[in-house]
């Protein structure tokens, strides 16, 4: 028998003697580790970013008129519900009062009127969502970054994205409506809102927000609302509020649709997670290619060292020691490739996350960096598993036949 340190030294010696071949084999592991870790971190950062962005609205419910066939989304934020539509397409004042009564002990409610319409600013044209809200609600839920809140039926605040695209400033005038239809209104910008991002209740970044009097003056539909937003004080009451509203208003027939923001958040994160897993599986193909390369290198190493194996066996080296020698060799290739891949994946992953997600704020979060050691473990394990058969074959060579080998 020979010592374990000698066995390990012989494994390192073999890697050094065939350095270029070993480097090329380990390179496959590096690529596989980088691919899996980078994609995993990108998916984790997307999930964390979306979760953080949507968490602020997890306690909100949106109630819209039931339209059947999933049409309840039509009156949703930015969806262009028709403020002047019939009662069948809007929440009536009576229904709003019922919702308000139900929600009273759980939180607060407010009504929303919305319409997607053509707008014109000087020579620039476009489309935007026009929101009509109670003046106090505008002050309570929206934050003005520049300027002030609307004080009249001709003044509005606009979202930052819309302001940037149409070069809107305080005092800018906006023509709403199509002049060909003879239905236009001119409003003046008095404030620009802070960026609000993705939201289920109100999507104001590309919108114009004014009072309900302004809205009904343009589109009519007084006391008819495209949606009612509910803000629940305790997240644990979300299901109870949803059930109470549906039981009361949908007792005889489906009248309203209640959308839960938290369920949308779960759906989005689940979709992102599924997509990430699928893409990681595709990236894992590179590790299979690396496994074939490692297997080839190990088989070549066994064939080139048949006589050496015979000599080692003749001086008393056990089969298990020969087996360990080749397992160590495969492990060295896997470990070196995994370590280099981990270092590279942090650098490349950061660039990928910054480019695809737009922020690296969550890059070093536990849910993100966990993909680095995970990819390392997968890469190293594949090398060791791939090296088992060549090692077994080497350990089972007949010593006498091995000594006769040229």
Coordinates of C-alpha atoms in Angstrom, one line a residue:
X1 CA 0.0 0.0 0.0
X2 CA 1.1 3.6 -0.6
X3 CA 0.0 6.7 1.2
X4 CA -3.0 8.9 0.3
X5 CA -0.7 11.9 -0.2
X6 CA 1.3 10.0 -2.8
X7 CA -1.8 9.0 -4.6
X8 CA -2.9 12.6 -4.7
X9 CA 0.6 13.7 -5.8
X10 CA 0.4 11.3 -8.7
X11 CA -3.0 12.7 -9.7
X12 CA -1.6 16.3 -9.8
X13 CA 1.5 15.0 -11.7
X14 CA -0.8 13.6 -14.4
X15 CA -2.7 16.9 -14.7
X16 CA 0.5 18.8 -15.0
X17 CA 2.0 16.5 -17.6
X18 CA -1.1 17.0 -19.8
X19 CA -1.6 20.6 -18.9
X20 CA -3.2 21.9 -22.1
X21 CA -5.5 18.9 -22.4
X22 CA -6.5 19.4 -18.8
X23 CA -7.2 23.1 -19.2
X24 CA -9.4 22.5 -22.2
X25 CA -11.4 19.9 -20.3
X26 CA -11.7 22.2 -17.3
X27 CA -12.8 25.0 -19.6
X28 CA -16.0 23.2 -20.3
X29 CA -16.8 23.1 -16.6
X30 CA -16.0 26.8 -16.4
X31 CA -18.5 27.6 -19.2
X32 CA -21.2 25.4 -17.7
X33 CA -20.8 26.9 -14.2
X34 CA -20.9 30.5 -15.6
X35 CA -24.0 29.7 -17.7
X36 CA -26.0 28.2 -14.8
X37 CA -24.9 30.7 -12.2
X38 CA -25.5 33.7 -14.3
X39 CA -28.9 32.7 -15.5
X40 CA -29.9 31.6 -12.0
X41 CA -28.8 35.0 -10.6
X42 CA -30.6 36.8 -13.4
X43 CA -33.8 35.0 -12.6
X44 CA -33.5 35.5 -8.9
X45 CA -32.8 39.2 -9.3
X46 CA -35.9 39.6 -11.6
X47 CA -38.0 37.8 -9.0
X48 CA -36.7 39.9 -6.1
X49 CA -37.1 43.1 -8.1
X50 CA -40.7 42.3 -9.1
X51 CA -41.6 41.2 -5.6
X52 CA -40.2 44.3 -4.1
X53 CA -42.0 46.5 -6.6
X54 CA -45.3 44.7 -6.2
X55 CA -45.1 44.3 -2.4
X56 CA -46.3 47.9 -1.8
X57 CA -49.6 47.0 -3.5
X58 CA -50.1 43.5 -2.1
X59 CA -52.8 44.9 0.2
X60 CA -54.9 46.3 -2.6
X61 CA -58.0 44.9 -4.3
X62 CA -59.4 46.2 -7.6
X63 CA -63.1 45.8 -8.2
X64 CA -64.4 46.2 -11.8
X65 CA -67.7 45.5 -13.5
X66 CA -68.1 41.9 -14.6
X67 CA -67.9 41.5 -18.3
X68 CA -67.7 37.7 -18.7
X69 CA -64.9 35.7 -20.4
X70 CA -62.2 37.4 -18.4
X71 CA -63.3 40.8 -19.6
X72 CA -63.1 42.2 -16.1
X73 CA -59.6 43.5 -16.9
X74 CA -61.0 46.0 -19.3
X75 CA -61.6 48.7 -16.7
X76 CA -58.3 48.1 -15.1
X77 CA -55.5 50.5 -14.8
X78 CA -54.5 52.0 -18.1
X79 CA -56.9 49.6 -19.7
X80 CA -59.2 52.3 -21.1
X81 CA -62.5 51.6 -19.5
X82 CA -65.2 53.9 -20.8
X83 CA -66.2 56.5 -18.3
X84 CA -69.3 57.3 -20.2
X85 CA -70.4 53.7 -20.6
X86 CA -73.7 52.1 -19.5
X87 CA -74.3 50.8 -16.1
X88 CA -73.5 47.3 -17.3
X89 CA -69.9 48.4 -18.0
X90 CA -69.3 50.3 -14.9
X91 CA -69.5 50.2 -11.1
X92 CA -72.6 52.2 -10.1
X93 CA -72.9 54.6 -7.2
X94 CA -75.1 52.1 -5.4
X95 CA -72.6 49.3 -5.8
X96 CA -69.8 51.6 -4.7
X97 CA -71.7 52.4 -1.5
X98 CA -72.2 48.7 -0.9
X99 CA -68.4 48.0 -1.3
X100 CA -67.6 51.0 0.9
X101 CA -69.9 49.6 3.7
X102 CA -68.3 46.1 3.5
X103 CA -64.8 47.5 3.5
X104 CA -65.4 50.1 6.3
X105 CA -64.0 47.9 9.1
X106 CA -61.1 46.5 7.0
X107 CA -59.7 49.6 5.2
X108 CA -60.5 52.3 2.8
X109 CA -62.0 52.6 -0.7
X110 CA -61.9 55.1 -3.6
X111 CA -63.4 55.3 -7.1
X112 CA -61.5 55.5 -10.4
X113 CA -62.7 56.8 -13.7
X114 CA -60.4 56.0 -16.7
X115 CA -60.2 56.3 -20.4
X116 CA -57.5 55.7 -23.0
X117 CA -57.6 58.6 -25.5
X118 CA -55.7 60.5 -28.1
X119 CA -53.7 63.5 -26.9
X120 CA -51.8 66.3 -28.6
X121 CA -49.1 68.6 -27.2
X122 CA -48.1 71.2 -29.8
X123 CA -47.1 69.2 -32.9
X124 CA -46.6 66.0 -30.9
X125 CA -49.3 63.3 -30.8
X126 CA -49.8 60.2 -28.8
X127 CA -52.2 58.3 -26.5
X128 CA -52.4 58.2 -22.7
X129 CA -54.7 57.0 -20.0
X130 CA -56.9 59.7 -18.5
X131 CA -57.7 59.2 -14.9
X132 CA -60.5 60.9 -12.9
X133 CA -60.1 60.8 -9.2
X134 CA -61.5 62.6 -6.2
X135 CA -59.2 65.6 -5.4
X136 CA -58.5 64.4 -1.9
X137 CA -57.6 60.9 -3.2
X138 CA -55.1 62.4 -5.6
X139 CA -53.4 64.1 -2.7
X140 CA -53.6 61.1 -0.6
X141 CA -52.2 58.4 -2.9
X142 CA -50.0 60.2 -5.4
X143 CA -46.8 62.1 -4.9
X144 CA -46.0 65.2 -7.0
X145 CA -42.3 65.5 -7.7
X146 CA -42.5 68.9 -9.4
X147 CA -45.3 71.5 -9.2
X148 CA -48.5 71.1 -7.3
X149 CA -51.8 69.1 -7.2
X150 CA -54.8 70.0 -9.4
X151 CA -57.0 72.8 -8.0
X152 CA -59.4 73.3 -10.8
X153 CA -61.3 71.3 -13.5
X154 CA -58.8 72.4 -16.1
X155 CA -55.6 71.4 -14.3
X156 CA -53.9 68.0 -14.3
X157 CA -50.8 66.2 -13.1
X158 CA -48.9 63.9 -15.5
X159 CA -46.7 60.8 -15.1
X160 CA -42.9 61.1 -15.5
X161 CA -42.7 58.8 -18.5
X162 CA -45.4 60.7 -20.4
X163 CA -43.8 64.0 -19.4
X164 CA -40.4 62.9 -20.8
X165 CA -41.8 61.5 -24.0
X166 CA -43.9 64.6 -24.9
X167 CA -41.5 67.1 -23.2
X168 CA -44.2 68.3 -20.8
X169 CA -43.4 70.9 -18.3
X170 CA -45.3 72.9 -15.7
X171 CA -47.7 75.1 -17.6
X172 CA -47.8 72.9 -20.8
X173 CA -51.2 72.6 -22.4
X174 CA -52.6 69.2 -23.6
X175 CA -55.4 68.7 -26.0
X176 CA -57.4 65.6 -25.1
X177 CA -59.6 63.9 -27.7
X178 CA -59.9 63.7 -31.4
X179 CA -60.7 67.0 -33.2
X180 CA -62.2 65.0 -36.1
X181 CA -65.0 63.9 -33.7
X182 CA -65.4 67.5 -32.4
X183 CA -64.8 66.3 -28.8
X184 CA -61.7 67.8 -27.4
X185 CA -60.7 69.5 -24.1
X186 CA -57.6 71.5 -23.2
X187 CA -56.0 71.0 -19.8
X188 CA -52.9 72.6 -18.2
X189 CA -50.1 70.6 -16.5
X190 CA -49.6 71.9 -12.9
X191 CA -47.5 68.9 -11.6
X192 CA -45.4 66.0 -12.6
X193 CA -45.7 62.8 -10.5
X194 CA -43.0 60.7 -9.0
X195 CA -42.3 57.4 -10.9
X196 CA -44.7 54.8 -9.5
X197 CA -43.6 51.8 -11.5
X198 CA -45.7 48.6 -12.1
X199 CA -49.0 48.9 -10.3
X200 CA -52.3 47.1 -10.4
X201 CA -54.5 49.9 -9.0
X202 CA -53.2 52.9 -10.9
X203 CA -50.6 53.0 -13.7
X204 CA -49.8 56.7 -13.6
X205 CA -46.3 56.8 -15.2
X206 CA -47.9 57.2 -18.7
X207 CA -51.1 58.9 -17.6
X208 CA -52.9 62.1 -17.1
X209 CA -54.6 62.5 -13.7
X210 CA -57.3 65.1 -13.0
X211 CA -60.4 65.5 -10.9
X212 CA -63.6 63.5 -11.5
X213 CA -65.3 66.7 -12.4
X214 CA -62.8 67.2 -15.2
X215 CA -63.3 63.6 -16.3
X216 CA -67.1 63.7 -16.4
X217 CA -66.9 67.1 -18.2
X218 CA -65.1 65.4 -21.0
X219 CA -66.6 61.9 -21.1
X220 CA -69.8 62.1 -19.0
X221 CA -70.8 59.1 -16.9
X222 CA -71.2 60.8 -13.6
X223 CA -71.6 58.4 -10.7
X224 CA -70.3 55.5 -12.9
X225 CA -66.9 54.2 -12.1
X226 CA -64.5 52.1 -14.1
X227 CA -63.1 50.5 -10.9
X228 CA -63.2 50.8 -7.2
X229 CA -59.8 50.3 -5.4
X230 CA -59.8 48.8 -1.9
X231 CA -56.8 49.3 0.4
X232 CA -56.9 46.7 3.2
X233 CA -55.1 47.6 6.5
X234 CA -54.2 44.0 7.3
X235 CA -53.0 41.6 4.6
X236 CA -54.6 38.7 6.5
X237 CA -58.0 40.2 5.7
X238 CA -57.6 40.2 1.9
X239 CA -59.5 36.9 1.5
X240 CA -62.2 37.9 3.9
X241 CA -62.8 41.2 2.1
X242 CA -62.8 39.6 -1.4
X243 CA -65.2 36.9 -0.3
X244 CA -67.5 39.5 1.4
X245 CA -67.7 41.7 -1.7
X246 CA -68.3 38.8 -4.1
X247 CA -71.0 37.3 -1.8
X248 CA -72.8 40.6 -1.5
X249 CA -72.6 41.8 -5.1
X250 CA -72.6 38.5 -7.0
X251 CA -75.4 37.0 -5.0
X252 CA -77.9 36.7 -7.9
X253 CA -75.6 37.0 -10.8
X254 CA -72.0 37.9 -11.5
X255 CA -71.9 41.7 -11.2
X256 CA -68.3 42.5 -10.3
X257 CA -64.8 41.0 -10.6
X258 CA -62.4 41.3 -7.6
X259 CA -58.7 41.2 -8.5
X260 CA -56.2 40.4 -5.7
X261 CA -52.8 42.1 -6.2
X262 CA -51.0 39.5 -4.1
X263 CA -52.2 36.7 -6.4
X264 CA -50.9 38.6 -9.4
X265 CA -47.6 38.9 -7.7
X266 CA -47.5 35.2 -7.0
X267 CA -48.4 34.5 -10.6
X268 CA -45.6 36.8 -11.9
X269 CA -42.9 35.4 -9.6
X270 CA -44.0 31.8 -10.4
X271 CA -43.8 32.5 -14.1
X272 CA -40.3 34.1 -13.8
X273 CA -39.2 31.1 -11.7
X274 CA -40.4 28.6 -14.3
X275 CA -38.7 30.5 -17.1
X276 CA -35.5 30.7 -15.2
X277 CA -35.5 26.9 -14.4
X278 CA -36.2 26.2 -18.1
X279 CA -33.3 28.4 -19.3
X280 CA -31.0 26.9 -16.7
X281 CA -31.8 23.5 -17.9
X282 CA -30.8 24.5 -21.4
X283 CA -27.6 26.1 -20.0
X284 CA -27.0 22.8 -18.3
X285 CA -26.4 21.2 -21.7
X286 CA -22.9 22.9 -21.7
X287 CA -22.1 20.8 -18.6
X288 CA -23.1 17.6 -20.4
X289 CA -20.7 18.6 -23.2
X290 CA -18.0 19.2 -20.5
X291 CA -18.8 15.8 -19.0
X292 CA -18.1 14.1 -22.4
X293 CA -14.8 16.0 -22.6
X294 CA -13.8 15.0 -19.1
X295 CA -14.7 11.4 -19.8
X296 CA -12.6 11.5 -23.0
X297 CA -9.6 13.0 -21.1
X298 CA -9.8 10.4 -18.3
X299 CA -10.1 7.5 -20.8
X300 CA -7.0 8.8 -22.6
X301 CA -5.2 9.1 -19.3
X302 CA -6.0 5.5 -18.4
X303 CA -4.8 4.2 -21.9
X304 CA -1.6 6.2 -21.7
X305 CA -0.7 5.0 -18.2
X306 CA -1.4 1.3 -18.5
X307 CA 2.2 0.4 -17.9
X308 CA 2.4 2.8 -14.9
X309 CA -0.7 1.2 -13.4
X310 CA 1.0 -2.2 -13.9
X311 CA 4.1 -1.0 -12.0
X312 CA 2.1 0.5 -9.2
X313 CA 0.1 -2.8 -8.8
X314 CA 3.3 -4.8 -8.8
X315 CA 4.7 -2.9 -5.8
X316 CA 1.6 -3.6 -3.8
X317 CA -0.7 -0.7 -4.7
X318 CA -4.3 -1.8 -4.1
X319 CA -7.2 -1.5 -6.6
X320 CA -9.0 1.0 -4.4
X321 CA -5.8 3.2 -4.4
X322 CA -5.7 3.2 -8.2
X323 CA -9.4 4.0 -8.3
X324 CA -8.8 6.9 -5.9
X325 CA -5.9 8.2 -8.0
X326 CA -8.1 8.6 -11.1
X327 CA -11.1 9.9 -9.1
X328 CA -8.7 12.6 -7.6
X329 CA -7.6 13.5 -11.1
X330 CA -11.2 14.0 -12.2
X331 CA -12.0 15.9 -9.0
X332 CA -9.0 18.3 -9.5
X333 CA -10.3 19.1 -13.0
X334 CA -13.8 19.7 -11.7
X335 CA -12.7 21.7 -8.7
X336 CA -10.4 24.0 -10.6
X337 CA -13.0 24.5 -13.3
X338 CA -15.7 25.2 -10.7
X339 CA -13.7 27.7 -8.8
X340 CA -12.7 29.6 -11.9
X341 CA -16.3 29.4 -13.1
X342 CA -17.5 30.8 -9.8
X343 CA -15.2 33.8 -10.0
X344 CA -16.1 34.4 -13.6
X345 CA -19.8 34.0 -12.9
X346 CA -19.8 36.7 -10.3
X347 CA -18.3 39.2 -12.8
X348 CA -20.3 38.0 -15.8
X349 CA -23.5 37.5 -13.8
X350 CA -23.3 41.1 -12.5
X351 CA -23.1 42.4 -16.1
X352 CA -25.9 40.1 -17.2
X353 CA -28.2 41.1 -14.3
X354 CA -27.4 44.8 -14.7
X355 CA -28.2 44.6 -18.5
X356 CA -31.3 42.4 -18.3
X357 CA -32.9 43.5 -15.0
X358 CA -31.7 47.1 -15.0
X359 CA -30.5 47.1 -11.4
X360 CA -28.0 45.1 -9.4
X361 CA -29.5 46.1 -6.1
X362 CA -30.3 42.5 -5.2
X363 CA -27.3 40.9 -6.8
X364 CA -25.6 39.9 -3.5
X365 CA -28.9 38.9 -1.8
X366 CA -28.8 35.3 -0.5
X367 CA -31.5 34.2 -3.0
X368 CA -29.2 35.4 -5.8
X369 CA -25.6 34.4 -4.8
X370 CA -26.8 30.9 -3.8
X371 CA -26.6 30.0 -7.5
X372 CA -22.8 30.3 -7.5
X373 CA -22.0 27.5 -5.0
X374 CA -24.9 25.5 -6.5
X375 CA -23.4 25.7 -10.0
X376 CA -20.0 24.9 -8.5
X377 CA -21.3 21.8 -6.8
X378 CA -23.1 20.6 -10.0
X379 CA -19.9 21.2 -12.1
X380 CA -17.6 19.4 -9.6
X381 CA -20.0 16.5 -9.1
X382 CA -20.4 16.0 -12.9
X383 CA -16.6 15.7 -13.2
X384 CA -16.3 13.1 -10.4
X385 CA -19.2 11.1 -11.7
X386 CA -17.8 11.2 -15.2
X387 CA -14.4 10.0 -13.9
X388 CA -15.9 6.9 -12.1
X389 CA -15.9 4.5 -15.0
X390 CA -12.4 5.3 -16.3
X391 CA -11.1 5.0 -12.7
X392 CA -12.9 1.7 -12.3
X393 CA -11.5 0.5 -15.6
X394 CA -8.0 1.4 -14.5
X395 CA -8.3 -0.3 -11.1
X396 CA -9.5 -3.5 -12.8
X397 CA -6.6 -3.8 -15.2
X398 CA -4.7 -7.1 -14.9
X399 CA -1.2 -6.2 -13.4
X400 CA 0.7 -8.7 -15.6
X401 CA -1.0 -7.6 -18.8
X402 CA -0.5 -4.0 -17.8
X403 CA 3.3 -4.5 -17.4
X404 CA 3.5 -6.0 -20.9
X405 CA 1.9 -2.9 -22.4
X406 CA 4.1 -0.7 -24.6

